[in-house]
Amino acid sequence: MKTPLLTLSAEQAQHLTDLTSRGTTTVKAYRRAIALLALHQGQSYSSVGRQLGVRYDTVAEWAKQFTARGLAMLQDQPRSGRPLVITGPERAALTALACSPAPDGRSQWSLRLLAGKAVELGHCGQMSASSAQGILKKTSCGRS
């Protein structure tokens, strides 16, 4: 057996084995766990990468993350990003508005009309027709 590129404690190895045999984890965590176990067994970065269909650099990064963070590296860290401009209650109000009867003189709500009415009623500070479309895309009474 080759010298392992990564050394796991008995508890860590058992945890990873349990995690991969249960089938109740995310695909990302499963692949990372398989990679860590394979590296512990002495396989090279490139062979593990070929086995999992990822690049050598990816496997090397997983090993580096394991060294830095331990088994917490199985899960992604929170990512920074732009917060939602339109919150959940505002989305719900728009959906309720879209499900309500159309205004007089209209057979149905247009996206532009919905967005304007949501702003007029104070549900949100501003909204575009494309934002309204994105919000209503998965509802049964919204537009698509």
PDB file of C-alpha atoms in Angstrom:
ATOM      1  CA  MET A   1       0.000   0.000   0.000  1.00  0.00           C
ATOM      2  CA  LYS A   2       1.248   3.459  -0.897  1.00  0.00           C
ATOM      3  CA  THR A   3       1.818   6.156   1.695  1.00  0.00           C
ATOM      4  CA  PRO A   4      -1.490   8.013   2.055  1.00  0.00           C
ATOM      5  CA  LEU A   5      -1.602  11.616   0.895  1.00  0.00           C
ATOM      6  CA  LEU A   6      -4.067  12.278   3.674  1.00  0.00           C
ATOM      7  CA  THR A   7      -4.351  10.649   7.090  1.00  0.00           C
ATOM      8  CA  LEU A   8      -7.720  10.237   8.761  1.00  0.00           C
ATOM      9  CA  SER A   9      -8.316   9.269  12.362  1.00  0.00           C
ATOM     10  CA  ALA A  10     -10.303   6.094  12.985  1.00  0.00           C
ATOM     11  CA  GLU A  11     -13.337   8.171  13.991  1.00  0.00           C
ATOM     12  CA  GLN A  12     -13.105  10.337  10.868  1.00  0.00           C
ATOM     13  CA  ALA A  13     -12.757   7.306   8.603  1.00  0.00           C
ATOM     14  CA  GLN A  14     -15.739   5.635  10.280  1.00  0.00           C
ATOM     15  CA  HIS A  15     -17.822   8.801   9.977  1.00  0.00           C
ATOM     16  CA  LEU A  16     -17.023   9.100   6.260  1.00  0.00           C
ATOM     17  CA  THR A  17     -17.768   5.405   5.694  1.00  0.00           C
ATOM     18  CA  ASP A  18     -21.116   5.759   7.463  1.00  0.00           C
ATOM     19  CA  LEU A  19     -21.879   8.915   5.502  1.00  0.00           C
ATOM     20  CA  THR A  20     -21.220   7.265   2.141  1.00  0.00           C
ATOM     21  CA  SER A  21     -23.132   4.087   2.961  1.00  0.00           C
ATOM     22  CA  ARG A  22     -26.276   5.807   4.263  1.00  0.00           C
ATOM     23  CA  GLY A  23     -27.262   7.601   1.080  1.00  0.00           C
ATOM     24  CA  THR A  24     -28.823  10.559   2.878  1.00  0.00           C
ATOM     25  CA  THR A  25     -26.239  13.203   2.080  1.00  0.00           C
ATOM     26  CA  THR A  26     -25.789  15.683  -0.740  1.00  0.00           C
ATOM     27  CA  VAL A  27     -23.879  14.698  -3.854  1.00  0.00           C
ATOM     28  CA  LYS A  28     -21.142  17.243  -3.081  1.00  0.00           C
ATOM     29  CA  ALA A  29     -20.583  15.871   0.420  1.00  0.00           C
ATOM     30  CA  TYR A  30     -20.681  12.283  -0.871  1.00  0.00           C
ATOM     31  CA  ARG A  31     -18.047  12.939  -3.539  1.00  0.00           C
ATOM     32  CA  ARG A  32     -15.807  14.765  -1.081  1.00  0.00           C
ATOM     33  CA  ALA A  33     -16.151  11.929   1.438  1.00  0.00           C
ATOM     34  CA  ILE A  34     -15.289   9.324  -1.219  1.00  0.00           C
ATOM     35  CA  ALA A  35     -12.251  11.391  -2.221  1.00  0.00           C
ATOM     36  CA  LEU A  36     -11.020  11.690   1.367  1.00  0.00           C
ATOM     37  CA  LEU A  37     -11.392   7.958   1.925  1.00  0.00           C
ATOM     38  CA  ALA A  38      -9.557   7.171  -1.313  1.00  0.00           C
ATOM     39  CA  LEU A  39      -6.700   9.548  -0.424  1.00  0.00           C
ATOM     40  CA  HIS A  40      -6.508   7.937   3.009  1.00  0.00           C
ATOM     41  CA  GLN A  41      -6.163   4.541   1.300  1.00  0.00           C
ATOM     42  CA  GLY A  42      -3.142   5.787  -0.637  1.00  0.00           C
ATOM     43  CA  GLN A  43      -4.621   6.682  -4.018  1.00  0.00           C
ATOM     44  CA  SER A  44      -3.180   9.669  -5.873  1.00  0.00           C
ATOM     45  CA  TYR A  45      -4.975  12.927  -6.594  1.00  0.00           C
ATOM     46  CA  SER A  46      -5.158  12.115 -10.283  1.00  0.00           C
ATOM     47  CA  SER A  47      -6.604   8.607  -9.770  1.00  0.00           C
ATOM     48  CA  VAL A  48      -9.215   9.931  -7.342  1.00  0.00           C
ATOM     49  CA  GLY A  49     -10.032  12.700  -9.819  1.00  0.00           C
ATOM     50  CA  ARG A  50     -10.504  10.193 -12.630  1.00  0.00           C
ATOM     51  CA  GLN A  51     -12.645   7.988 -10.403  1.00  0.00           C
ATOM     52  CA  LEU A  52     -14.941  10.884  -9.440  1.00  0.00           C
ATOM     53  CA  GLY A  53     -14.850  12.766 -12.730  1.00  0.00           C
ATOM     54  CA  VAL A  54     -13.199  15.876 -11.317  1.00  0.00           C
ATOM     55  CA  ARG A  55      -9.875  17.600 -11.940  1.00  0.00           C
ATOM     56  CA  TYR A  56      -6.650  16.975 -10.076  1.00  0.00           C
ATOM     57  CA  ASP A  57      -6.819  20.539  -8.707  1.00  0.00           C
ATOM     58  CA  THR A  58     -10.257  19.888  -7.226  1.00  0.00           C
ATOM     59  CA  VAL A  59      -9.082  16.837  -5.292  1.00  0.00           C
ATOM     60  CA  ALA A  60      -6.003  18.716  -4.101  1.00  0.00           C
ATOM     61  CA  GLU A  61      -8.227  21.580  -2.907  1.00  0.00           C
ATOM     62  CA  TRP A  62     -10.475  19.144  -1.023  1.00  0.00           C
ATOM     63  CA  ALA A  63      -7.424  17.697   0.719  1.00  0.00           C
ATOM     64  CA  LYS A  64      -6.213  21.191   1.580  1.00  0.00           C
ATOM     65  CA  GLN A  65      -9.645  22.128   2.928  1.00  0.00           C
ATOM     66  CA  PHE A  66      -9.734  18.961   5.033  1.00  0.00           C
ATOM     67  CA  THR A  67      -6.376  19.848   6.546  1.00  0.00           C
ATOM     68  CA  ALA A  68      -7.637  23.347   7.370  1.00  0.00           C
ATOM     69  CA  ARG A  69     -11.246  22.655   8.423  1.00  0.00           C
ATOM     70  CA  GLY A  70     -11.553  18.948   9.152  1.00  0.00           C
ATOM     71  CA  LEU A  71     -14.797  17.189   8.299  1.00  0.00           C
ATOM     72  CA  ALA A  72     -16.596  20.547   8.141  1.00  0.00           C
ATOM     73  CA  MET A  73     -15.180  20.832   4.611  1.00  0.00           C
ATOM     74  CA  LEU A  74     -17.789  18.347   3.427  1.00  0.00           C
ATOM     75  CA  GLN A  75     -20.349  21.172   3.465  1.00  0.00           C
ATOM     76  CA  ASP A  76     -19.963  24.417   1.543  1.00  0.00           C
ATOM     77  CA  GLN A  77     -19.268  27.555   3.511  1.00  0.00           C
ATOM     78  CA  PRO A  78     -21.888  30.299   3.268  1.00  0.00           C
ATOM     79  CA  ARG A  79     -21.318  32.461   0.239  1.00  0.00           C
ATOM     80  CA  SER A  80     -21.464  36.177   0.247  1.00  0.00           C
ATOM     81  CA  GLY A  81     -23.671  37.795  -2.271  1.00  0.00           C
ATOM     82  CA  ARG A  82     -26.281  40.358  -2.879  1.00  0.00           C
ATOM     83  CA  PRO A  83     -29.199  39.973  -0.451  1.00  0.00           C
ATOM     84  CA  LEU A  84     -32.712  39.567  -1.767  1.00  0.00           C
ATOM     85  CA  VAL A  85     -34.241  42.887  -2.703  1.00  0.00           C
ATOM     86  CA  ILE A  86     -37.802  41.570  -2.568  1.00  0.00           C
ATOM     87  CA  THR A  87     -38.486  39.648   0.642  1.00  0.00           C
ATOM     88  CA  GLY A  88     -40.784  36.699   1.272  1.00  0.00           C
ATOM     89  CA  PRO A  89     -43.797  38.714   2.463  1.00  0.00           C
ATOM     90  CA  GLU A  90     -43.447  41.019  -0.542  1.00  0.00           C
ATOM     91  CA  ARG A  91     -43.359  37.981  -2.833  1.00  0.00           C
ATOM     92  CA  ALA A  92     -46.459  36.587  -1.159  1.00  0.00           C
ATOM     93  CA  ALA A  93     -48.280  39.906  -1.581  1.00  0.00           C
ATOM     94  CA  LEU A  94     -47.398  39.961  -5.296  1.00  0.00           C
ATOM     95  CA  THR A  95     -48.639  36.394  -5.710  1.00  0.00           C
ATOM     96  CA  ALA A  96     -51.897  37.240  -3.940  1.00  0.00           C
ATOM     97  CA  LEU A  97     -52.288  40.284  -6.164  1.00  0.00           C
ATOM     98  CA  ALA A  98     -51.718  38.175  -9.296  1.00  0.00           C
ATOM     99  CA  CYS A  99     -54.382  35.712  -8.123  1.00  0.00           C
ATOM    100  CA  SER A 100     -56.922  38.485  -7.537  1.00  0.00           C
ATOM    101  CA  PRO A 101     -59.344  39.618 -10.262  1.00  0.00           C
ATOM    102  CA  ALA A 102     -57.833  41.811 -12.963  1.00  0.00           C
ATOM    103  CA  PRO A 103     -58.518  45.553 -12.842  1.00  0.00           C
ATOM    104  CA  ASP A 104     -61.456  47.049 -14.696  1.00  0.00           C
ATOM    105  CA  GLY A 105     -61.010  47.118 -18.444  1.00  0.00           C
ATOM    106  CA  ARG A 106     -58.471  44.254 -18.393  1.00  0.00           C
ATOM    107  CA  SER A 107     -59.070  40.567 -18.960  1.00  0.00           C
ATOM    108  CA  GLN A 108     -55.942  39.616 -16.995  1.00  0.00           C
ATOM    109  CA  TRP A 109     -52.991  41.138 -15.151  1.00  0.00           C
ATOM    110  CA  SER A 110     -49.957  42.092 -17.203  1.00  0.00           C
ATOM    111  CA  LEU A 111     -46.540  41.842 -15.562  1.00  0.00           C
ATOM    112  CA  ARG A 112     -45.990  45.580 -15.914  1.00  0.00           C
ATOM    113  CA  LEU A 113     -49.381  46.301 -14.356  1.00  0.00           C
ATOM    114  CA  LEU A 114     -48.714  43.885 -11.482  1.00  0.00           C
ATOM    115  CA  ALA A 115     -45.317  45.414 -10.721  1.00  0.00           C
ATOM    116  CA  GLY A 116     -46.759  48.927 -10.773  1.00  0.00           C
ATOM    117  CA  LYS A 117     -49.693  47.982  -8.546  1.00  0.00           C
ATOM    118  CA  ALA A 118     -47.379  46.263  -6.017  1.00  0.00           C
ATOM    119  CA  VAL A 119     -45.325  49.457  -5.728  1.00  0.00           C
ATOM    120  CA  GLU A 120     -48.480  51.607  -5.587  1.00  0.00           C
ATOM    121  CA  LEU A 121     -49.913  49.516  -2.739  1.00  0.00           C
ATOM    122  CA  GLY A 122     -46.612  49.777  -0.845  1.00  0.00           C
ATOM    123  CA  HIS A 123     -45.745  46.083  -0.974  1.00  0.00           C
ATOM    124  CA  CYS A 124     -42.225  47.006  -2.088  1.00  0.00           C
ATOM    125  CA  GLY A 125     -40.188  50.080  -2.933  1.00  0.00           C
ATOM    126  CA  GLN A 126     -39.638  49.214  -6.571  1.00  0.00           C
ATOM    127  CA  MET A 127     -40.235  46.297  -8.903  1.00  0.00           C
ATOM    128  CA  SER A 128     -39.757  45.633 -12.577  1.00  0.00           C
ATOM    129  CA  ALA A 129     -41.922  43.479 -14.792  1.00  0.00           C
ATOM    130  CA  SER A 130     -39.075  40.963 -15.135  1.00  0.00           C
ATOM    131  CA  SER A 131     -38.766  40.760 -11.319  1.00  0.00           C
ATOM    132  CA  ALA A 132     -42.491  40.079 -11.116  1.00  0.00           C
ATOM    133  CA  GLN A 133     -42.121  37.375 -13.758  1.00  0.00           C
ATOM    134  CA  GLY A 134     -39.329  35.688 -11.808  1.00  0.00           C
ATOM    135  CA  ILE A 135     -41.359  35.721  -8.627  1.00  0.00           C
ATOM    136  CA  LEU A 136     -44.533  34.421 -10.259  1.00  0.00           C
ATOM    137  CA  LYS A 137     -42.809  31.808 -12.390  1.00  0.00           C
ATOM    138  CA  LYS A 138     -43.513  28.952  -9.979  1.00  0.00           C
ATOM    139  CA  THR A 139     -47.044  29.874  -8.932  1.00  0.00           C
ATOM    140  CA  SER A 140     -50.233  28.447 -10.352  1.00  0.00           C
ATOM    141  CA  CYS A 141     -51.955  31.813 -10.828  1.00  0.00           C
ATOM    142  CA  GLY A 142     -48.949  33.833 -11.938  1.00  0.00           C
ATOM    143  CA  ARG A 143     -47.569  34.391 -15.392  1.00  0.00           C
ATOM    144  CA  SER A 144     -44.634  32.482 -16.841  1.00  0.00           C
TER     145      SER A 144
END
